[in-house]
Tab-separated table of C-alpha atoms in Angstrom:
chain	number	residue	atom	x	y	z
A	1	UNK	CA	13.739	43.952	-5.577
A	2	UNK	CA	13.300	40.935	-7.804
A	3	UNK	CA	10.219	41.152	-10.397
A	4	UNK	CA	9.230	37.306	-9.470
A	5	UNK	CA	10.323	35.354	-6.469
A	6	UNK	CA	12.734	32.871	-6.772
A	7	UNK	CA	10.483	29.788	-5.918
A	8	UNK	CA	9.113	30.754	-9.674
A	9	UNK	CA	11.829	32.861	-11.828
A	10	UNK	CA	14.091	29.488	-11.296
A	11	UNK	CA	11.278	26.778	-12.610
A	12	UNK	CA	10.476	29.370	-15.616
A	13	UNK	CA	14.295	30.115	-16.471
A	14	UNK	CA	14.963	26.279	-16.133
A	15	UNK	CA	12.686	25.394	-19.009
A	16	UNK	CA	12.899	28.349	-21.155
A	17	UNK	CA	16.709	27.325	-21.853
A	18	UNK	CA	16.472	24.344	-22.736
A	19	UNK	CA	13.680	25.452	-25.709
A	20	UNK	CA	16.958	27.718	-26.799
A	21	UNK	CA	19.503	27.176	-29.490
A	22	UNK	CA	22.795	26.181	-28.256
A	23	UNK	CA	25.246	29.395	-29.175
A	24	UNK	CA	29.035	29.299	-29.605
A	25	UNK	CA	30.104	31.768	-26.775
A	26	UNK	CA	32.286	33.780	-29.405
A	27	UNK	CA	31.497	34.141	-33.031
A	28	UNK	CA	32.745	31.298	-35.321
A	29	UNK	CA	33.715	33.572	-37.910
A	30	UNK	CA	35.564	36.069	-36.535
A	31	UNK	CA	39.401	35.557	-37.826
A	32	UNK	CA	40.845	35.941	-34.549
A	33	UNK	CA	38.416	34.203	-32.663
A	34	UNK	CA	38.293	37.296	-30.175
A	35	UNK	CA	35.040	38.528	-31.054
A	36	UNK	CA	32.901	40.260	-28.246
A	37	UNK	CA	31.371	37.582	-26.305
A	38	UNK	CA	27.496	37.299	-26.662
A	39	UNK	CA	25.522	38.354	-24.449
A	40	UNK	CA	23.731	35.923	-21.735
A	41	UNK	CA	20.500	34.643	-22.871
A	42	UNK	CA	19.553	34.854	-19.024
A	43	UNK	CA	20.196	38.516	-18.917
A	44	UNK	CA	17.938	38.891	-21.854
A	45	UNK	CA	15.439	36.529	-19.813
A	46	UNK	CA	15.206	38.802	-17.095
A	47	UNK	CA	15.166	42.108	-19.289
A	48	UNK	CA	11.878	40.646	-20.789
A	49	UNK	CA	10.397	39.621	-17.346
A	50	UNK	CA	11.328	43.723	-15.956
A	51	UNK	CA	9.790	45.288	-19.249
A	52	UNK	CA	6.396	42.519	-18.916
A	53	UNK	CA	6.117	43.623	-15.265
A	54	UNK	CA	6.849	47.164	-14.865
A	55	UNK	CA	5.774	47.920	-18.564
A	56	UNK	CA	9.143	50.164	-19.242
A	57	UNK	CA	11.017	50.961	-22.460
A	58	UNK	CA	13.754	49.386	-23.583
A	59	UNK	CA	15.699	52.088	-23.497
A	60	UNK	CA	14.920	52.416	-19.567
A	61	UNK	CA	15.860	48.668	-19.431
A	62	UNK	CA	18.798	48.561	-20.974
A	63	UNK	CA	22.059	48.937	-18.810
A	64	UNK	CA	25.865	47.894	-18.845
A	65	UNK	CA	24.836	44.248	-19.220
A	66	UNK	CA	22.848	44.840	-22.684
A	67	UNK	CA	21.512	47.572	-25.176
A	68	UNK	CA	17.930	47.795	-26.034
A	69	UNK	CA	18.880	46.716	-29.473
A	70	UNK	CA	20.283	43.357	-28.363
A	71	UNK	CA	17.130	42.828	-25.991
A	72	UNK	CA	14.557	43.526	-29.276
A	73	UNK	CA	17.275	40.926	-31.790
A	74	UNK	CA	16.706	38.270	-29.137
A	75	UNK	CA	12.870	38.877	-28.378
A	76	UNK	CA	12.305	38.886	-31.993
A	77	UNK	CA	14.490	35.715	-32.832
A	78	UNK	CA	12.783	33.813	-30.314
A	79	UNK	CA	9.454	34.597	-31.592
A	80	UNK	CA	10.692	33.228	-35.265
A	81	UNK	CA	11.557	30.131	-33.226
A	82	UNK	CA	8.321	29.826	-31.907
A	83	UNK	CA	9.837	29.624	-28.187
A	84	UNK	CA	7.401	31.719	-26.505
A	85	UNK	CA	4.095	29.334	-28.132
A	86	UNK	CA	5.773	26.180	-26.916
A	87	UNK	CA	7.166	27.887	-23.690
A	88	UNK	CA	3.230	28.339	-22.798
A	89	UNK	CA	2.201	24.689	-24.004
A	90	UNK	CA	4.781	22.899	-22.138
A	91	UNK	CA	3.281	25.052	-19.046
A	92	UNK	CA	-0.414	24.046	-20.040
A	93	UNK	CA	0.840	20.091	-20.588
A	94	UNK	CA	2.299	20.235	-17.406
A	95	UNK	CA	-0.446	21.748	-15.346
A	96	UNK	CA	-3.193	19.106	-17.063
A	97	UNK	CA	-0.951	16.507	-15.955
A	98	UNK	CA	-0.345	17.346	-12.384
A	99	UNK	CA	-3.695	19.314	-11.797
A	100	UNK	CA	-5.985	18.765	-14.695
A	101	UNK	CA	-7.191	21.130	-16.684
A	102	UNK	CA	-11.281	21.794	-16.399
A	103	UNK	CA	-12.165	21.709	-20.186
A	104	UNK	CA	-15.866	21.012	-19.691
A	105	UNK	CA	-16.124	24.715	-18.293
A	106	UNK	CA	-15.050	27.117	-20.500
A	107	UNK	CA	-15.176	31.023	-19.615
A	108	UNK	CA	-14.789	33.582	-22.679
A	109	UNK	CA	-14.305	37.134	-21.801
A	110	UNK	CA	-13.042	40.572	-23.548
A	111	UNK	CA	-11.095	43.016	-21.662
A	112	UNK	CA	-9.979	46.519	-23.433
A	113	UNK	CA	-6.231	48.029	-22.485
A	114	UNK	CA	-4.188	50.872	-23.671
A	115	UNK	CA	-2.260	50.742	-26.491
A	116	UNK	CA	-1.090	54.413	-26.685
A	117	UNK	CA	1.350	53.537	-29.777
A	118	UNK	CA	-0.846	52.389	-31.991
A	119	UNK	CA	0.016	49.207	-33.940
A	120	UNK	CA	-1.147	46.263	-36.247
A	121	UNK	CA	-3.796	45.146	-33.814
A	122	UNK	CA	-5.175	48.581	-32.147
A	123	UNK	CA	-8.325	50.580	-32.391
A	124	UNK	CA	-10.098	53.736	-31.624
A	125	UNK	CA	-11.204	52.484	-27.754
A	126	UNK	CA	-14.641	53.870	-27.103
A	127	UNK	CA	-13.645	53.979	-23.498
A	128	UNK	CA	-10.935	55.842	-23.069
A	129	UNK	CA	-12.229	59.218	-25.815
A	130	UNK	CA	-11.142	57.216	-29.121
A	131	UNK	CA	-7.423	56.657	-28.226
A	132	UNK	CA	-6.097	53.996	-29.585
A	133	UNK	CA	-6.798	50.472	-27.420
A	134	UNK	CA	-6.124	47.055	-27.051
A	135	UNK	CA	-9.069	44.500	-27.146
A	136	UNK	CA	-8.369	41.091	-26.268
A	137	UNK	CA	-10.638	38.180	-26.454
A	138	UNK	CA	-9.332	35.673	-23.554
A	139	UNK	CA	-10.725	31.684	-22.840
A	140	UNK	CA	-10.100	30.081	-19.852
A	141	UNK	CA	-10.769	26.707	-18.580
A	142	UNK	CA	-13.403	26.759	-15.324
A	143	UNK	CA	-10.505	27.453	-12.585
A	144	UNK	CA	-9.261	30.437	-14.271
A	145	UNK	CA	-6.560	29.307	-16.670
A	146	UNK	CA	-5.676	30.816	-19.718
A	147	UNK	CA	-5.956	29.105	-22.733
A	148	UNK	CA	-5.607	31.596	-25.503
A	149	UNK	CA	-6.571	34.870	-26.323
A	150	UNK	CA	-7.324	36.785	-29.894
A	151	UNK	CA	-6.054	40.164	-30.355
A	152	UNK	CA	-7.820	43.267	-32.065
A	153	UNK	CA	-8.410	46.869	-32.158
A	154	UNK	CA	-10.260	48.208	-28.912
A	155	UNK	CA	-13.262	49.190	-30.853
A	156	UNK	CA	-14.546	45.650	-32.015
A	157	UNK	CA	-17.451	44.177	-30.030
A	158	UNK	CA	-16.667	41.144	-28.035
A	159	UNK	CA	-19.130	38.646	-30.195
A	160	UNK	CA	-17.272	39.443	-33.359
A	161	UNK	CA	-13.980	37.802	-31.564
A	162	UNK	CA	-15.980	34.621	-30.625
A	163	UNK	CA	-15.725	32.162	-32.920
A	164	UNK	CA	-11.781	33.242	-33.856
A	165	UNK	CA	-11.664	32.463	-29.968
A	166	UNK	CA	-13.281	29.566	-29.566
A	167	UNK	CA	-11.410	28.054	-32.558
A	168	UNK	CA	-8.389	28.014	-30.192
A	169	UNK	CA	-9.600	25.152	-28.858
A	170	UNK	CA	-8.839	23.113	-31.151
A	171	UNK	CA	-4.933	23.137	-29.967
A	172	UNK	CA	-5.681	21.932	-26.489
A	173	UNK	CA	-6.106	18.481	-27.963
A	174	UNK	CA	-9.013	15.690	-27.018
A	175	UNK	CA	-12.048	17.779	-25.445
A	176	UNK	CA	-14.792	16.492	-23.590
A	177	UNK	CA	-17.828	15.817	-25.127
A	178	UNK	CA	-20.221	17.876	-23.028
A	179	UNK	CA	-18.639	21.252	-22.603
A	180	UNK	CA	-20.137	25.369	-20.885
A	181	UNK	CA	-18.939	28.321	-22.367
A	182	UNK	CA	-19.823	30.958	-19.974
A	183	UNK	CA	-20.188	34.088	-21.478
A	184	UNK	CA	-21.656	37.484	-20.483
A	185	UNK	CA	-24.888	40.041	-21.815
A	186	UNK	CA	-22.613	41.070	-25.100
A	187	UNK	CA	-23.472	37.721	-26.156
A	188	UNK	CA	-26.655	37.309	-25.366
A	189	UNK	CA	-28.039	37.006	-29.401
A	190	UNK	CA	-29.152	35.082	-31.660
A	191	UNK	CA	-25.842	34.770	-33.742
A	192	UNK	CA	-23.817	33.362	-30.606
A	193	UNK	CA	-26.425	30.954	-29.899
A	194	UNK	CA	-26.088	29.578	-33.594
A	195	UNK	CA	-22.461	29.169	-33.391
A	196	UNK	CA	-22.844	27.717	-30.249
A	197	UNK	CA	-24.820	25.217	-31.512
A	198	UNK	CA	-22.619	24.291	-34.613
A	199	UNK	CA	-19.875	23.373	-32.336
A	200	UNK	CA	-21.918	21.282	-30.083
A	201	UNK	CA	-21.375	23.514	-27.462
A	202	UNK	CA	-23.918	24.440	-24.408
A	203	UNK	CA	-23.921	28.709	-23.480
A	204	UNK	CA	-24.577	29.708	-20.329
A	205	UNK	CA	-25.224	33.499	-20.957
A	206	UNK	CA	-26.051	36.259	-18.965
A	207	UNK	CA	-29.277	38.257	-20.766
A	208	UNK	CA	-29.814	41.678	-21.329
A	209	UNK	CA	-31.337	43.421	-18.501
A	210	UNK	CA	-31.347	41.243	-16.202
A	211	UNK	CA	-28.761	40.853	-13.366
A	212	UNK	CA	-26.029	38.536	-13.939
A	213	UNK	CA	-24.493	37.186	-10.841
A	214	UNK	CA	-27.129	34.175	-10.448
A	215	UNK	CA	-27.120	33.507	-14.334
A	216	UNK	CA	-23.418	33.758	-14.847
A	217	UNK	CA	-21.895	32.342	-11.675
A	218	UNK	CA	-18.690	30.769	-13.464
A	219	UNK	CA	-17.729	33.923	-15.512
A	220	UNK	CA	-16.124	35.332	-12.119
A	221	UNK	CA	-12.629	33.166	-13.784
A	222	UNK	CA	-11.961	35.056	-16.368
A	223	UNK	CA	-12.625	38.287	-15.249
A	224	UNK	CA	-9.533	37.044	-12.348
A	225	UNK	CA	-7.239	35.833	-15.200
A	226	UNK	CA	-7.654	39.602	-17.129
A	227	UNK	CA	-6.630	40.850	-13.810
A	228	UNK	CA	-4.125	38.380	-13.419
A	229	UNK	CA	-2.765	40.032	-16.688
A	230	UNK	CA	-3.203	43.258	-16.087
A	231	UNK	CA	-1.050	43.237	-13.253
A	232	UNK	CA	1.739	42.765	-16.022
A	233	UNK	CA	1.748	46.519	-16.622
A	234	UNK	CA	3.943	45.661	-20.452
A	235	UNK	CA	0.504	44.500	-21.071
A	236	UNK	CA	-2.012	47.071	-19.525
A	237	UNK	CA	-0.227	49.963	-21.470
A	238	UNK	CA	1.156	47.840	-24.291
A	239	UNK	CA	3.433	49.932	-26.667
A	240	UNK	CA	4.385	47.013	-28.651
A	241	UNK	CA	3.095	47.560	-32.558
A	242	UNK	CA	3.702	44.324	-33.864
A	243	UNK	CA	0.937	41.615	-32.876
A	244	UNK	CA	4.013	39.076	-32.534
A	245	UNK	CA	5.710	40.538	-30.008
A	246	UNK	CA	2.295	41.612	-28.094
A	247	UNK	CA	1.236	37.825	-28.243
A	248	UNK	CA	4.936	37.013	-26.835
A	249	UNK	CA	4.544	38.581	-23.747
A	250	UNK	CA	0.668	37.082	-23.581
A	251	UNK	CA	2.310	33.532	-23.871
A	252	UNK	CA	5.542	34.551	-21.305
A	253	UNK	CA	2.319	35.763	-18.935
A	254	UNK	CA	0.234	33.332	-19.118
A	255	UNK	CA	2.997	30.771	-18.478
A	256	UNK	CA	3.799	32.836	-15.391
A	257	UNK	CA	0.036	32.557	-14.465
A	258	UNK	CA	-0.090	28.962	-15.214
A	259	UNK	CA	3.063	28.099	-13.288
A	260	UNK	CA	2.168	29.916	-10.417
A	261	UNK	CA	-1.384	28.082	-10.105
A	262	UNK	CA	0.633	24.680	-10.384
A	263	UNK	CA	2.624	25.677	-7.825
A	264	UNK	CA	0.343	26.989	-5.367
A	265	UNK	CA	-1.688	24.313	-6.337
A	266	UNK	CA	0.945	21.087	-5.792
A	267	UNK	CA	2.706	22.429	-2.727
A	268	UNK	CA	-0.085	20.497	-0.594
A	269	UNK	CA	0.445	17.438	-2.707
A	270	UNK	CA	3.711	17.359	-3.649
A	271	UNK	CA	7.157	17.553	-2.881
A	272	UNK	CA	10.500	18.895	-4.376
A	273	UNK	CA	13.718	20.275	-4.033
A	274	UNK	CA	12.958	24.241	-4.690
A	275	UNK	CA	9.573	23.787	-2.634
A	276	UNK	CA	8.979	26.849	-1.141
A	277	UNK	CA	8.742	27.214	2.829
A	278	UNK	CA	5.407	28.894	2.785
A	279	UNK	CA	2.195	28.204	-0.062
A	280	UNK	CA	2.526	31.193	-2.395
């Protein structure tokens, strides 16, 4: 059973090459020019998209067509390259072009995960009897996209991760000039409403106590896109240590989130070869 249908694994594999290096198939300096040949960047493609979905080990992953230690050498060279940041931009760039992003709502949620190995960016969760957790502080634009998300330990409290959150926003390029950040009770306080206000930005809060549907009506999108993620069980139970590779697999994700949207979105609008028969 394939981990992503076609109509999507193509479109994703499609760009993701062409962000890669161009490789000699053998080694140049091997004397004999005989050297083993290297191993498909495709197959290491789809390794990564098994252990993001099923949330495996390596060593479970790894088969005849590659070793564990050649999947972790290529994830780890393609983070120093950066391909996994610009993989998700070209997916954002393309989706504001087609779609449009909507920048003028802005929804800012945590969401707490296991992280039963420990690592640089997990905490003591104080949901889960102080094991160690995964607290991510996610932004989406008002139909659910992701647009960044900052990583810490499990037991920091949501408003702490605000402003390091918000401050993605200054990568999505011009902004309009009247923008919402939805946001939930944990924020209802003074402090957020001060740094709300330094950035020019209007909060629409839920408040303490009271109930939160009718105050919060737009925060509904980013509680989806955390469940969108955590449907990518690599990062529900995330036993990746190093922040780099755990913000990786956010940015190979949300691209998968993002193209999916476009997708679903375009097929009433737009036509192409790999169209699928039926709107996914």
């Amino acid at each position: 059973m394939p981990v992503l249908p076609s109509w999507l694994t193509e479109p994703l594999w499609e760009q993701f090459v062409v962000l890669l290096p161009v490789r000699p198939e053998f080694h140049p300096d091997h004397p004999l020019g005989c050297h083993r040949r290297r191993i498909s960047d495709r197959i290491i493609f789809d390794k990564l998209l098994q252990l993001l979905r099923f949330g495996c080990s390596y060593e479970a992953i790894a088969d005849t067509t590659c070793s564990a230690t050649t999947i972790r050498g290529r994830r780890d060279e393609w983070i120093r390259l950066g391909v996994f940041a610009e993989f998700k931009r070209i997916a954002l760039d393309s989706y504001d072009r087609i779609v449009g992003l909507v920048l003028d709502q802005i929804t800012v949620d945590g969401c707490i995960t296991k992280a039963p190995g420990g690592g640089e960016v997990a905490g003591r969760s104080p949901v889960d009897r102080g094991k160690q957790g995964l607290k991510r502080s996610g932004m989406t634009d008002g139909h659910g996209i992701p647009l960044g998300r900052v990583l810490a330990g499990a037991n920091r409290h949501d408003s702490q991760l605000l402003a390091p959150t918000l401050d993605l926003m200054d990568d999505l390029g011009p902004l309009p000039q009247d923008i919402t950040v939805h946001l939930d009770a944990g924020y209802d306080s003074d402090k957020t409403r001060a740094l709300l206000a330094e950035r020019g930005l209007r909060g629409r809060k839920a408040h303490k106590g009271e109930k939160a549907p009718i105050q919060a009506s737009q925060r509904w999108h980013v509680e989806r896109t955390h469940a969108w993620q955590n449907a990518f069980q690599g990062l529900a139970r995330c036993y990746e240590r190093q922040a780099s590779a755990i913000n990786a697999f956010f940015d190979l994700a949300d691209t998968i989130i993002t193209v999916r949207s476009l997708i679903r979105r375009a097929w009433t609008t737009h036509r192409w070869a790999e169209r699928p028969h039926r709107r996914p």
